[in-house]
mmCIF file of C-alpha atoms in Angstrom:
data_model
loop_
_atom_site.group_PDB
_atom_site.id
_atom_site.type_symbol
_atom_site.label_atom_id
_atom_site.label_comp_id
_atom_site.label_asym_id
_atom_site.label_seq_id
_atom_site.Cartn_x
_atom_site.Cartn_y
_atom_site.Cartn_z
ATOM 1 C CA UNK A 1 106.433 39.977 85.177
ATOM 2 C CA UNK A 2 105.678 42.627 87.487
ATOM 3 C CA UNK A 3 106.718 42.997 91.332
ATOM 4 C CA UNK A 4 104.087 42.258 93.810
ATOM 5 C CA UNK A 5 104.250 43.295 97.680
ATOM 6 C CA UNK A 6 104.001 39.770 98.794
ATOM 7 C CA UNK A 7 107.547 39.068 96.366
ATOM 8 C CA UNK A 8 109.045 41.838 97.536
ATOM 9 C CA UNK A 9 108.465 40.979 101.108
ATOM 10 C CA UNK A 10 109.708 37.764 100.745
ATOM 11 C CA UNK A 11 112.976 38.989 98.574
ATOM 12 C CA UNK A 12 113.638 41.620 101.313
ATOM 13 C CA UNK A 13 113.562 38.772 103.963
ATOM 14 C CA UNK A 14 115.748 36.658 101.385
ATOM 15 C CA UNK A 15 118.547 39.265 101.987
ATOM 16 C CA UNK A 16 118.391 39.318 105.913
ATOM 17 C CA UNK A 17 118.336 35.899 105.838
ATOM 18 C CA UNK A 18 122.001 35.843 103.566
ATOM 19 C CA UNK A 19 122.883 38.993 105.114
ATOM 20 C CA UNK A 20 123.465 37.061 108.662
ATOM 21 C CA UNK A 21 124.600 34.231 107.141
ATOM 22 C CA UNK A 22 127.765 36.553 106.023
ATOM 23 C CA UNK A 23 127.667 37.878 109.034
ATOM 24 C CA UNK A 24 127.840 34.448 111.245
ATOM 25 C CA UNK A 25 131.073 34.234 108.483
ATOM 26 C CA UNK A 26 132.641 36.775 110.054
ATOM 27 C CA UNK A 27 132.310 35.736 113.486
ATOM 28 C CA UNK A 28 133.411 32.201 112.730
ATOM 29 C CA UNK A 29 136.143 33.000 111.225
ATOM 30 C CA UNK A 30 137.449 35.389 112.918
ATOM 31 C CA UNK A 31 136.413 33.150 116.617
ATOM 32 C CA UNK A 32 139.180 30.799 114.797
ATOM 33 C CA UNK A 33 135.994 27.934 115.311
ATOM 34 C CA UNK A 34 135.880 25.119 113.710
ATOM 35 C CA UNK A 35 133.895 24.274 110.440
ATOM 36 C CA UNK A 36 132.786 21.185 111.849
ATOM 37 C CA UNK A 37 130.069 18.964 113.643
ATOM 38 C CA UNK A 38 127.852 19.517 115.304
ATOM 39 C CA UNK A 39 128.520 22.622 118.138
ATOM 40 C CA UNK A 40 130.617 24.514 114.880
ATOM 41 C CA UNK A 41 129.056 28.994 113.943
ATOM 42 C CA UNK A 42 129.363 26.763 110.058
ATOM 43 C CA UNK A 43 125.341 25.403 110.441
ATOM 44 C CA UNK A 44 123.933 29.121 111.283
ATOM 45 C CA UNK A 45 126.514 30.358 108.221
ATOM 46 C CA UNK A 46 124.927 27.831 105.671
ATOM 47 C CA UNK A 47 121.306 28.262 106.563
ATOM 48 C CA UNK A 48 121.138 32.093 106.617
ATOM 49 C CA UNK A 49 122.833 31.659 103.097
ATOM 50 C CA UNK A 50 120.450 28.479 101.813
ATOM 51 C CA UNK A 51 117.900 30.002 102.338
ATOM 52 C CA UNK A 52 118.740 33.310 101.780
ATOM 53 C CA UNK A 53 119.610 32.207 98.613
ATOM 54 C CA UNK A 54 116.420 29.971 98.204
ATOM 55 C CA UNK A 55 113.191 32.319 99.042
ATOM 56 C CA UNK A 56 114.616 35.410 96.885
ATOM 57 C CA UNK A 57 115.214 32.773 93.838
ATOM 58 C CA UNK A 58 111.312 30.890 94.716
ATOM 59 C CA UNK A 59 109.641 34.479 95.403
ATOM 60 C CA UNK A 60 111.349 35.304 91.947
ATOM 61 C CA UNK A 61 111.121 32.143 89.820
ATOM 62 C CA UNK A 62 107.553 31.486 90.862
ATOM 63 C CA UNK A 63 106.137 35.013 89.528
ATOM 64 C CA UNK A 64 105.611 33.360 85.994
ATOM 65 C CA UNK A 65 103.747 30.385 87.915
ATOM 66 C CA UNK A 66 99.780 31.204 86.832
ATOM 67 C CA UNK A 67 98.063 30.894 90.995
ATOM 68 C CA UNK A 68 95.901 33.178 92.533
ATOM 69 C CA UNK A 69 97.193 36.188 94.324
ATOM 70 C CA UNK A 70 95.626 35.142 97.753
ATOM 71 C CA UNK A 71 96.856 31.795 97.416
ATOM 72 C CA UNK A 72 100.138 33.321 96.029
ATOM 73 C CA UNK A 73 100.428 35.648 98.924
ATOM 74 C CA UNK A 74 99.904 32.273 101.818
ATOM 75 C CA UNK A 75 102.052 30.185 100.197
ATOM 76 C CA UNK A 76 104.813 33.112 99.692
ATOM 77 C CA UNK A 77 103.298 33.650 102.646
ATOM 78 C CA UNK A 78 104.462 30.982 104.579
ATOM 79 C CA UNK A 79 107.312 29.654 102.957
ATOM 80 C CA UNK A 80 108.848 33.178 104.090
ATOM 81 C CA UNK A 81 107.487 32.618 107.849
ATOM 82 C CA UNK A 82 109.627 29.150 107.900
ATOM 83 C CA UNK A 83 112.327 29.777 106.933
ATOM 84 C CA UNK A 84 112.898 32.465 109.062
ATOM 85 C CA UNK A 85 112.105 29.817 111.659
ATOM 86 C CA UNK A 86 114.026 27.168 110.578
ATOM 87 C CA UNK A 87 117.211 30.020 110.061
ATOM 88 C CA UNK A 88 116.715 31.774 113.253
ATOM 89 C CA UNK A 89 116.743 28.417 115.845
ATOM 90 C CA UNK A 90 119.958 26.974 113.897
ATOM 91 C CA UNK A 91 121.328 30.581 114.908
ATOM 92 C CA UNK A 92 119.965 30.293 118.232
ATOM 93 C CA UNK A 93 121.163 26.854 118.958
ATOM 94 C CA UNK A 94 124.638 27.374 117.903
ATOM 95 C CA UNK A 95 125.357 30.889 119.754
ATOM 96 C CA UNK A 96 124.038 28.257 122.839
ATOM 97 C CA UNK A 97 126.686 26.174 121.899
ATOM 98 C CA UNK A 98 124.194 23.487 121.583
ATOM 99 C CA UNK A 99 123.491 21.458 118.601
ATOM 100 C CA UNK A 100 120.606 22.319 116.617
ATOM 101 C CA UNK A 101 119.017 19.088 114.955
ATOM 102 C CA UNK A 102 118.409 15.800 116.715
ATOM 103 C CA UNK A 103 118.725 16.916 119.678
ATOM 104 C CA UNK A 104 116.454 16.074 123.053
ATOM 105 C CA UNK A 105 118.594 16.372 125.947
ATOM 106 C CA UNK A 106 116.104 18.693 126.815
ATOM 107 C CA UNK A 107 112.557 19.847 127.187
ATOM 108 C CA UNK A 108 113.563 22.636 125.318
ATOM 109 C CA UNK A 109 116.195 21.537 122.661
ATOM 110 C CA UNK A 110 113.440 19.031 121.900
ATOM 111 C CA UNK A 111 110.317 21.959 121.151
ATOM 112 C CA UNK A 112 113.826 23.646 118.542
ATOM 113 C CA UNK A 113 114.390 20.146 117.427
ATOM 114 C CA UNK A 114 110.355 19.070 116.647
ATOM 115 C CA UNK A 115 109.782 22.757 115.174
ATOM 116 C CA UNK A 116 112.161 22.103 112.737
ATOM 117 C CA UNK A 117 111.354 18.900 111.481
ATOM 118 C CA UNK A 118 108.109 20.442 111.694
ATOM 119 C CA UNK A 119 109.115 23.863 109.616
ATOM 120 C CA UNK A 120 110.822 21.408 107.127
ATOM 121 C CA UNK A 121 107.136 20.024 106.772
ATOM 122 C CA UNK A 122 105.647 23.217 105.999
ATOM 123 C CA UNK A 123 108.116 23.807 103.301
ATOM 124 C CA UNK A 124 107.728 20.856 101.330
ATOM 125 C CA UNK A 125 104.282 21.330 101.347
ATOM 126 C CA UNK A 126 103.877 25.057 100.057
ATOM 127 C CA UNK A 127 106.785 23.739 97.015
ATOM 128 C CA UNK A 128 104.871 21.168 96.509
ATOM 129 C CA UNK A 129 101.976 22.974 96.291
ATOM 130 C CA UNK A 130 103.717 25.925 93.868
ATOM 131 C CA UNK A 131 104.993 22.498 92.238
ATOM 132 C CA UNK A 132 101.141 21.547 91.080
ATOM 133 C CA UNK A 133 100.018 24.700 89.667
ATOM 134 C CA UNK A 134 103.645 25.437 87.345
ATOM 135 C CA UNK A 135 102.568 21.683 86.173
ATOM 136 C CA UNK A 136 99.174 22.770 85.555
ATOM 137 C CA UNK A 137 99.277 26.280 84.810
ATOM 138 C CA UNK A 138 101.300 27.533 81.616
ATOM 139 C CA UNK A 139 101.289 31.576 83.552
ATOM 140 C CA UNK A 140 102.420 34.794 82.093
ATOM 141 C CA UNK A 141 105.393 33.823 80.487
ATOM 142 C CA UNK A 142 107.334 32.196 77.044
ATOM 143 C CA UNK A 143 107.224 28.893 76.869
ATOM 144 C CA UNK A 144 111.123 28.022 77.732
ATOM 145 C CA UNK A 145 110.874 30.249 80.810
ATOM 146 C CA UNK A 146 107.500 27.617 82.065
ATOM 147 C CA UNK A 147 109.908 24.353 81.337
ATOM 148 C CA UNK A 148 112.626 26.068 82.965
ATOM 149 C CA UNK A 149 110.875 27.127 86.573
ATOM 150 C CA UNK A 150 108.824 23.474 86.046
ATOM 151 C CA UNK A 151 112.186 21.610 86.311
ATOM 152 C CA UNK A 152 113.752 24.037 89.439
ATOM 153 C CA UNK A 153 110.992 23.260 91.317
ATOM 154 C CA UNK A 154 110.958 19.272 91.399
ATOM 155 C CA UNK A 155 115.081 19.362 91.552
ATOM 156 C CA UNK A 156 113.194 21.705 94.577
ATOM 157 C CA UNK A 157 110.992 18.546 95.536
ATOM 158 C CA UNK A 158 114.251 16.826 95.516
ATOM 159 C CA UNK A 159 116.294 18.211 97.547
ATOM 160 C CA UNK A 160 113.753 18.809 100.549
ATOM 161 C CA UNK A 161 112.909 14.807 99.856
ATOM 162 C CA UNK A 162 117.162 14.227 100.267
ATOM 163 C CA UNK A 163 116.486 17.029 103.051
ATOM 164 C CA UNK A 164 113.620 15.153 104.732
ATOM 165 C CA UNK A 165 115.576 12.257 104.511
ATOM 166 C CA UNK A 166 118.580 12.923 106.910
ATOM 167 C CA UNK A 167 116.346 14.245 109.107
ATOM 168 C CA UNK A 168 114.202 11.406 109.569
ATOM 169 C CA UNK A 169 117.387 9.169 109.509
ATOM 170 C CA UNK A 170 119.068 11.332 112.151
ATOM 171 C CA UNK A 171 116.218 10.680 114.279
ATOM 172 C CA UNK A 172 116.334 7.753 113.986
ATOM 173 C CA UNK A 173 118.620 7.161 115.199
ATOM 174 C CA UNK A 174 119.209 9.965 118.449
ATOM 175 C CA UNK A 175 115.647 8.648 119.470
ATOM 176 C CA UNK A 176 118.021 5.213 119.624
ATOM 177 C CA UNK A 177 120.896 6.666 122.524
ATOM 178 C CA UNK A 178 122.967 7.300 119.445
ATOM 179 C CA UNK A 179 123.487 10.767 118.591
ATOM 180 C CA UNK A 180 126.943 10.620 116.759
ATOM 181 C CA UNK A 181 125.631 8.282 114.033
ATOM 182 C CA UNK A 182 122.409 10.783 113.121
ATOM 183 C CA UNK A 183 124.782 13.031 112.273
ATOM 184 C CA UNK A 184 127.097 11.259 110.554
ATOM 185 C CA UNK A 185 124.152 9.342 108.851
ATOM 186 C CA UNK A 186 122.070 12.320 108.116
ATOM 187 C CA UNK A 187 125.160 14.164 106.173
ATOM 188 C CA UNK A 188 125.394 11.922 103.827
ATOM 189 C CA UNK A 189 123.038 13.458 101.665
ATOM 190 C CA UNK A 190 124.130 17.133 102.323
ATOM 191 C CA UNK A 191 125.865 17.453 98.607
ATOM 192 C CA UNK A 192 122.708 15.702 96.929
ATOM 193 C CA UNK A 193 120.385 18.102 99.073
ATOM 194 C CA UNK A 194 122.841 21.520 98.033
ATOM 195 C CA UNK A 195 122.897 20.803 94.293
ATOM 196 C CA UNK A 196 119.446 20.042 93.514
ATOM 197 C CA UNK A 197 118.623 22.614 96.032
ATOM 198 C CA UNK A 198 119.710 25.488 93.681
ATOM 199 C CA UNK A 199 118.350 24.177 89.794
ATOM 200 C CA UNK A 200 115.663 26.496 90.773
ATOM 201 C CA UNK A 201 117.722 29.607 90.600
ATOM 202 C CA UNK A 202 120.733 28.127 87.613
ATOM 203 C CA UNK A 203 117.955 26.757 85.080
ATOM 204 C CA UNK A 204 115.460 29.140 85.408
ATOM 205 C CA UNK A 205 117.784 31.802 84.926
ATOM 206 C CA UNK A 206 119.977 30.832 82.132
ATOM 207 C CA UNK A 207 116.154 30.890 80.700
ATOM 208 C CA UNK A 208 116.096 34.433 81.868
ATOM 209 C CA UNK A 209 119.192 35.331 80.007
ATOM 210 C CA UNK A 210 118.106 33.687 76.779
ATOM 211 C CA UNK A 211 114.817 35.885 77.014
ATOM 212 C CA UNK A 212 116.905 38.445 75.917
ATOM 213 C CA UNK A 213 118.305 36.624 72.867
ATOM 214 C CA UNK A 214 117.376 37.795 69.545
ATOM 215 C CA UNK A 215 116.677 33.554 68.461
ATOM 216 C CA UNK A 216 113.193 32.051 68.150
ATOM 217 C CA UNK A 217 111.580 30.406 70.739
ATOM 218 C CA UNK A 218 112.625 26.919 69.930
ATOM 219 C CA UNK A 219 115.920 27.287 69.482
ATOM 220 C CA UNK A 220 116.187 29.314 74.043
ATOM 221 C CA UNK A 221 114.175 26.272 74.299
ATOM 222 C CA UNK A 222 116.844 23.477 72.682
ATOM 223 C CA UNK A 223 119.361 25.084 74.829
ATOM 224 C CA UNK A 224 116.741 25.058 77.903
ATOM 225 C CA UNK A 225 116.258 21.368 77.721
ATOM 226 C CA UNK A 226 120.517 20.832 77.347
ATOM 227 C CA UNK A 227 120.965 22.498 80.753
ATOM 228 C CA UNK A 228 118.064 19.955 82.636
ATOM 229 C CA UNK A 229 120.090 17.500 81.322
ATOM 230 C CA UNK A 230 123.263 18.645 82.418
ATOM 231 C CA UNK A 231 121.857 19.119 85.230
ATOM 232 C CA UNK A 232 119.927 16.131 85.616
ATOM 233 C CA UNK A 233 122.996 14.064 84.956
ATOM 234 C CA UNK A 234 124.459 15.806 87.615
ATOM 235 C CA UNK A 235 121.978 15.011 90.275
ATOM 236 C CA UNK A 236 121.188 12.168 89.773
ATOM 237 C CA UNK A 237 125.999 11.291 89.873
ATOM 238 C CA UNK A 238 125.967 13.702 93.030
ATOM 239 C CA UNK A 239 123.460 11.393 94.111
ATOM 240 C CA UNK A 240 124.870 7.842 93.973
ATOM 241 C CA UNK A 241 127.296 8.808 95.774
ATOM 242 C CA UNK A 242 125.238 10.570 98.533
ATOM 243 C CA UNK A 243 123.368 7.745 98.798
ATOM 244 C CA UNK A 244 126.959 4.972 98.785
ATOM 245 C CA UNK A 245 128.384 7.827 101.235
ATOM 246 C CA UNK A 246 131.496 9.107 98.980
ATOM 247 C CA UNK A 247 132.274 12.525 99.185
ATOM 248 C CA UNK A 248 131.832 14.361 94.890
ATOM 249 C CA UNK A 249 136.011 14.699 96.158
ATOM 250 C CA UNK A 250 136.589 11.595 96.804
ATOM 251 C CA UNK A 251 134.399 9.520 93.899
ATOM 252 C CA UNK A 252 136.342 7.834 91.103
ATOM 253 C CA UNK A 253 137.014 9.239 87.912
ATOM 254 C CA UNK A 254 134.098 8.007 86.008
ATOM 255 C CA UNK A 255 131.902 9.805 88.398
ATOM 256 C CA UNK A 256 134.105 12.542 88.444
ATOM 257 C CA UNK A 257 134.462 12.785 84.471
ATOM 258 C CA UNK A 258 130.439 12.863 84.549
ATOM 259 C CA UNK A 259 130.154 15.735 87.018
ATOM 260 C CA UNK A 260 132.795 17.218 84.930
ATOM 261 C CA UNK A 261 130.844 17.489 81.449
ATOM 262 C CA UNK A 262 127.560 18.091 82.686
ATOM 263 C CA UNK A 263 129.294 21.014 85.115
ATOM 264 C CA UNK A 264 131.488 22.285 81.654
ATOM 265 C CA UNK A 265 127.636 21.794 79.600
ATOM 266 C CA UNK A 266 125.951 24.376 82.594
ATOM 267 C CA UNK A 267 128.950 26.279 82.209
ATOM 268 C CA UNK A 268 128.879 26.409 78.444
ATOM 269 C CA UNK A 269 125.399 27.692 77.826
ATOM 270 C CA UNK A 270 125.517 29.922 81.111
ATOM 271 C CA UNK A 271 128.085 31.502 78.623
ATOM 272 C CA UNK A 272 126.380 31.409 75.582
ATOM 273 C CA UNK A 273 123.420 33.086 77.072
ATOM 274 C CA UNK A 274 125.084 36.164 78.717
ATOM 275 C CA UNK A 275 127.054 36.983 75.458
ATOM 276 C CA UNK A 276 123.611 36.812 73.695
ATOM 277 C CA UNK A 277 121.885 39.125 76.448
ATOM 278 C CA UNK A 278 124.655 41.358 76.334
ATOM 279 C CA UNK A 279 124.157 41.241 72.677
ATOM 280 C CA UNK A 280 119.924 41.800 73.404
ATOM 281 C CA UNK A 281 120.528 44.355 75.075
#
């Protein structure tokens, strides 16, 4: 796909956000700080890495979505701006040594927490718009890539929905005078949030690799469907574990086996796609 100015800006911004996450990781390791808790520099690390990678991925994946140029500029520009604000505010609070979310101790902290929640809402609206456009139009791409992008955007909405649920439950607990419960309750959905968020990278990435294979489009489509099935199973299992408050590392043997099979299928498809891409090129 031909790169547009807004996509280049989004990718450059995402790269800077990702680098900020790496820098904060170095600071965290060098300082010997804690990797857990609401005051940990870890939040600056995870927000920088996650928002950076997600912004780059969304800019790339939505280039295959049929959207009018002006609308694309607005949607991707808003998504980029919101990503910067979210990462900057979380990093700032980490350096100040105070919680970034569910913190209503002062007027300033209250404004930060409110802005973070509003930014999440803005991001959800932009992804909803991109998803609606992807489901409605065909775009300049192959059916297998179109399918992969549609699934990735729907999965991203699931991730954002989990994030919104975390914020909502945490705010209720914090406003009720129990801030510690806010972090515990909200944190339960983190695994679902993380797994669903990166489907927009993995499944379209596999579809992109398969475009280099000397195969029929129908054959590519079957592998993309297999990847979608595996990723859906993985997300569902992790989602059930999150709702039950069970860590994926402490899940039952059946749940771990199911997740393992799903990951194995994704890995196998990735290996096949990479092999065929090398052969095709």
